[in-house]
CSV table of C-alpha atoms in Angstrom, one decimal:
chain,number,residue,atom,x,y,z
A,1,LYS,CA,70.0,124.0,102.5
A,2,ASN,CA,70.8,120.4,101.7
A,3,GLU,CA,74.2,119.6,103.1
A,4,VAL,CA,76.7,116.8,102.9
A,5,GLU,CA,78.8,116.3,106.0
A,6,GLN,CA,82.0,114.3,106.1
A,7,SER,CA,84.1,113.1,109.0
A,8,PRO,CA,86.9,113.2,109.9
A,9,GLN,CA,88.1,116.3,108.0
A,10,ASN,CA,91.7,115.1,108.4
A,11,LEU,CA,93.1,111.7,109.2
A,12,THR,CA,96.6,110.5,109.6
A,13,ALA,CA,97.3,106.8,110.0
A,14,GLN,CA,100.0,104.3,109.7
A,15,GLU,CA,100.5,102.0,106.8
A,16,GLY,CA,98.4,98.9,107.1
A,17,GLU,CA,95.6,100.4,109.3
A,18,PHE,CA,92.0,100.0,108.5
A,19,ILE,CA,90.5,103.4,107.5
A,20,THR,CA,86.9,104.6,107.7
A,21,ILE,CA,85.6,107.8,106.3
A,22,ASN,CA,82.0,108.8,107.0
A,23,CYS,CA,79.4,110.8,105.0
A,24,SER,CA,76.0,111.9,106.1
A,25,TYR,CA,73.4,113.9,104.2
A,26,SER,CA,70.1,115.5,105.0
A,27,VAL,CA,67.4,114.5,102.5
A,28,GLY,CA,66.6,111.8,100.1
A,29,ILE,CA,69.1,111.0,97.4
A,30,SER,CA,69.1,109.1,94.2
A,31,ALA,CA,72.8,108.2,94.3
A,32,LEU,CA,76.0,108.8,96.3
A,33,HIS,CA,79.5,109.0,94.9
A,34,TRP,CA,82.8,108.6,96.5
A,35,LEU,CA,85.6,110.5,94.8
A,36,GLN,CA,89.4,110.6,95.2
A,37,GLN,CA,91.4,113.7,94.6
A,38,HIS,CA,95.1,113.6,94.5
A,39,PRO,CA,97.4,116.5,95.2
A,40,GLY,CA,97.6,117.4,91.5
A,41,GLY,CA,93.9,118.1,91.7
A,42,GLY,CA,92.6,115.4,89.4
A,43,ILE,CA,89.5,113.6,90.5
A,44,VAL,CA,88.7,109.9,90.1
A,45,SER,CA,85.3,108.4,90.8
A,46,LEU,CA,85.7,105.4,93.1
A,47,PHE,CA,82.1,104.3,93.7
A,48,MET,CA,78.6,105.2,92.8
A,49,LEU,CA,76.0,103.8,95.2
A,50,SER,CA,72.3,103.9,95.6
A,51,SER,CA,72.0,101.0,98.1
A,52,GLY,CA,74.0,98.3,99.8
A,53,LYS,CA,77.7,97.8,99.5
A,54,LYS,CA,80.3,97.8,96.8
A,55,LYS,CA,83.9,96.6,96.9
A,56,HIS,CA,86.8,97.3,94.6
A,57,GLY,CA,90.2,96.0,95.6
A,58,ARG,CA,91.0,97.3,99.1
A,59,LEU,CA,88.2,99.8,99.0
A,60,ILE,CA,84.7,99.2,100.3
A,61,ALA,CA,81.8,101.6,100.2
A,62,THR,CA,78.5,101.1,102.1
A,63,ILE,CA,75.3,103.1,102.2
A,64,ASN,CA,72.4,103.1,104.6
A,65,ILE,CA,69.5,104.9,102.9
A,66,GLN,CA,67.3,104.9,106.0
A,67,GLU,CA,70.0,106.5,108.1
A,68,LYS,CA,71.2,108.8,105.3
A,69,HIS,CA,74.8,107.7,105.9
A,70,SER,CA,77.6,106.2,103.9
A,71,SER,CA,81.1,105.0,104.8
A,72,LEU,CA,84.2,104.4,102.7
A,73,HIS,CA,86.6,101.9,104.1
A,74,ILE,CA,90.2,101.2,103.1
A,75,THR,CA,91.7,97.9,104.2
A,76,ALA,CA,95.5,97.5,104.5
A,77,SER,CA,96.1,101.2,103.8
A,78,HIS,CA,99.2,102.2,101.9
A,79,PRO,CA,100.9,105.6,101.5
A,80,ARG,CA,99.6,105.8,97.9
A,81,ASP,CA,96.1,106.0,99.3
A,82,SER,CA,97.0,109.4,100.6
A,83,ALA,CA,94.5,111.8,99.0
A,84,VAL,CA,91.4,113.8,99.6
A,85,TYR,CA,88.3,111.6,99.6
A,86,ILE,CA,85.1,113.4,98.7
A,87,CYS,CA,81.5,112.3,99.2
A,88,ALA,CA,79.0,113.7,96.7
A,89,VAL,CA,75.3,113.1,96.4
A,90,GLN,CA,72.6,113.6,93.8
A,91,TYR,CA,69.4,114.6,95.5
A,92,SER,CA,66.2,113.0,94.4
A,93,GLY,CA,63.2,115.0,93.5
A,94,GLY,CA,64.2,115.9,90.0
A,95,GLY,CA,66.3,118.8,88.9
A,96,ALA,CA,69.5,118.7,87.0
A,97,ASP,CA,71.8,120.6,89.3
A,98,GLY,CA,74.7,118.1,89.4
A,99,LEU,CA,76.2,116.8,92.6
A,100,THR,CA,76.4,118.3,96.0
A,101,PHE,CA,79.8,117.7,97.6
A,102,GLY,CA,81.1,117.3,101.1
A,103,LYS,CA,84.2,119.3,102.0
A,104,GLY,CA,86.4,116.2,101.8
A,105,THR,CA,88.6,114.1,104.1
A,106,HIS,CA,92.3,114.7,103.8
A,107,LEU,CA,93.9,111.3,104.4
A,108,ILE,CA,97.6,110.8,105.0
A,109,ILE,CA,99.0,107.3,105.3
A,110,GLN,CA,102.5,107.2,106.8
A,111,PRO,CA,105.0,104.5,106.0
B,1,GLY,CA,90.8,110.3,74.1
B,2,ALA,CA,89.6,107.8,76.6
B,3,GLY,CA,88.9,110.3,79.4
B,4,VAL,CA,87.6,113.8,80.0
B,5,SER,CA,90.1,116.3,78.7
B,6,GLN,CA,90.4,119.9,79.9
B,7,SER,CA,92.5,122.7,78.6
B,8,PRO,CA,94.5,124.6,79.6
B,9,SER,CA,95.7,122.8,82.7
B,10,ASN,CA,96.9,126.1,84.2
B,11,LYS,CA,95.9,129.7,83.3
B,12,VAL,CA,97.2,132.9,84.8
B,13,THR,CA,95.4,136.0,83.8
B,14,GLU,CA,95.3,139.6,84.8
B,15,LYS,CA,92.2,141.0,86.6
B,16,GLY,CA,89.7,142.3,84.2
B,17,LYS,CA,90.7,140.0,81.3
B,18,ASP,CA,88.3,137.4,79.8
B,19,VAL,CA,89.3,133.7,79.9
B,20,GLU,CA,87.9,130.6,78.1
B,21,LEU,CA,88.2,127.1,79.6
B,22,ARG,CA,87.6,124.1,77.4
B,23,CYS,CA,86.3,120.6,78.2
B,24,ASP,CA,86.2,117.6,75.9
B,25,PRO,CA,83.9,115.0,77.4
B,26,ILE,CA,84.1,111.3,76.8
B,27,SER,CA,82.6,110.5,73.4
B,28,GLY,CA,79.0,109.5,73.7
B,29,HIS,CA,78.4,111.1,77.1
B,30,THR,CA,75.3,113.2,76.9
B,31,ALA,CA,75.6,114.9,80.3
B,32,LEU,CA,78.3,117.5,81.0
B,33,TYR,CA,78.9,119.4,84.2
B,34,TRP,CA,81.2,122.2,85.3
B,35,TYR,CA,82.3,122.6,88.9
B,36,ARG,CA,84.5,125.0,90.7
B,37,GLN,CA,86.8,124.3,93.7
B,38,SER,CA,88.1,127.5,95.3
B,39,LEU,CA,91.1,127.3,97.6
B,40,GLY,CA,90.2,125.7,100.9
B,41,GLN,CA,86.6,125.2,99.8
B,42,GLY,CA,84.7,122.2,98.6
B,43,LEU,CA,83.5,121.7,95.1
B,44,GLU,CA,80.5,123.7,93.9
B,45,PHE,CA,78.2,123.1,90.9
B,46,LEU,CA,78.3,125.7,88.2
B,47,ILE,CA,76.3,124.5,85.1
B,48,TYR,CA,74.9,121.4,83.6
B,49,PHE,CA,74.3,120.4,79.9
B,50,GLN,CA,72.2,117.5,78.8
B,51,GLY,CA,72.2,116.8,75.1
B,52,ASN,CA,70.6,119.6,73.2
B,53,SER,CA,68.4,120.8,76.1
B,54,ALA,CA,68.8,124.3,77.6
B,55,PRO,CA,71.5,124.1,80.2
B,56,ASP,CA,70.9,124.4,83.9
B,57,LYS,CA,72.7,127.5,84.9
B,58,SER,CA,71.5,127.7,88.4
B,59,GLY,CA,75.0,127.4,89.9
B,60,LEU,CA,76.7,130.2,87.9
B,61,PRO,CA,77.9,132.8,90.5
B,62,SER,CA,77.4,135.9,88.4
B,63,ASP,CA,76.5,137.1,84.9
B,64,ARG,CA,80.3,137.2,84.1
B,65,PHE,CA,80.1,133.5,83.8
B,66,SER,CA,78.7,131.7,80.7
B,67,ALA,CA,79.1,128.4,79.0
B,68,GLU,CA,78.4,126.8,75.7
B,69,ARG,CA,78.3,123.3,74.5
B,70,THR,CA,78.6,122.9,70.7
B,71,GLY,CA,77.2,120.0,68.9
B,72,GLY,CA,76.5,118.2,72.2
B,73,SER,CA,80.2,117.6,72.7
B,74,VAL,CA,82.9,120.1,73.5
B,75,SER,CA,82.1,122.8,76.1
B,76,THR,CA,83.6,126.2,76.8
B,77,LEU,CA,83.3,128.0,80.1
B,78,THR,CA,83.9,131.7,79.7
B,79,ILE,CA,84.6,134.1,82.5
B,80,GLN,CA,84.4,137.8,81.5
B,81,ARG,CA,86.2,140.6,83.4
B,82,THR,CA,87.9,138.2,85.7
B,83,GLN,CA,88.2,139.0,89.4
B,84,GLN,CA,90.6,137.6,92.0
B,85,GLU,CA,87.8,135.7,93.6
B,86,ASP,CA,87.5,133.7,90.4
B,87,SER,CA,90.8,132.0,91.1
B,88,ALA,CA,90.0,128.3,91.5
B,89,VAL,CA,90.3,124.9,89.9
B,90,TYR,CA,87.5,124.5,87.4
B,91,LEU,CA,86.5,120.9,86.9
B,92,CYS,CA,84.5,119.3,84.1
B,93,ALA,CA,82.7,116.0,84.4
B,94,SER,CA,80.7,114.0,81.9
B,95,SER,CA,78.4,111.0,82.3
B,96,LEU,CA,76.6,108.7,79.9
B,97,ALA,CA,73.2,109.8,81.1
B,98,PRO,CA,71.9,112.6,83.3
B,99,GLY,CA,71.3,112.3,87.0
B,100,GLY,CA,73.2,110.7,89.7
B,101,ASN,CA,72.7,107.1,88.8
B,102,THR,CA,75.4,107.0,86.3
B,103,GLU,CA,79.1,107.3,87.0
B,104,ALA,CA,80.7,110.7,86.5
B,105,PHE,CA,84.1,111.0,85.0
B,106,PHE,CA,86.2,114.0,85.8
B,107,GLY,CA,88.8,115.9,83.9
B,108,GLN,CA,92.1,117.0,85.5
B,109,GLY,CA,90.8,120.5,85.9
B,110,THR,CA,92.0,123.9,84.9
B,111,ARG,CA,93.8,125.9,87.6
B,112,LEU,CA,92.9,129.6,87.1
B,113,THR,CA,94.9,132.2,88.9
B,114,VAL,CA,93.7,135.9,88.5
B,115,VAL,CA,96.4,138.3,89.5
């Protein structure tokens, strides 16, 4: 079974800390998404990557296709960054079965 | 509206009843996905629509689940004879084109509770 593994599962940090969340997957993908889910349940797409690196504000996402690994970084973390961060991949090889999701990383940023 | 809209936002139903969940995708988005997030679990794929093509139903957990997409726009997910294990947040997403190379936009979800 194709799996998406995220680490850590839970992370508590102090405001201002640099945060890294990791995602690894098992087979070739066509794209990887980083999603943010707030306590109310709504999901926002943060990044979609197929190679390299993307930056948006304090968020940076990188992907290494050869190593089948992606990281999401948050610089100068803030309590409003507290959320569940979910990695999701679209496997290559055709098919239209949507995204396969990791179990998420529950991030808490304390003031 | 500007985003993916789902209704209702919350639904409590008695075991054995049928429920319908609605998703209005972003206008012009040809791809529409339904996902489910059970308590303490990750998101799982349910069904995918692309334009007027036959949907990919490979993720539907049982024949009690069905979905339609009328006119290539609004979609309805129907759960018949609901069971307690159907309790979950049901999320809809749409994208401009199929596959993972286009950004997916998610609705706020419908929280279904079967009592």
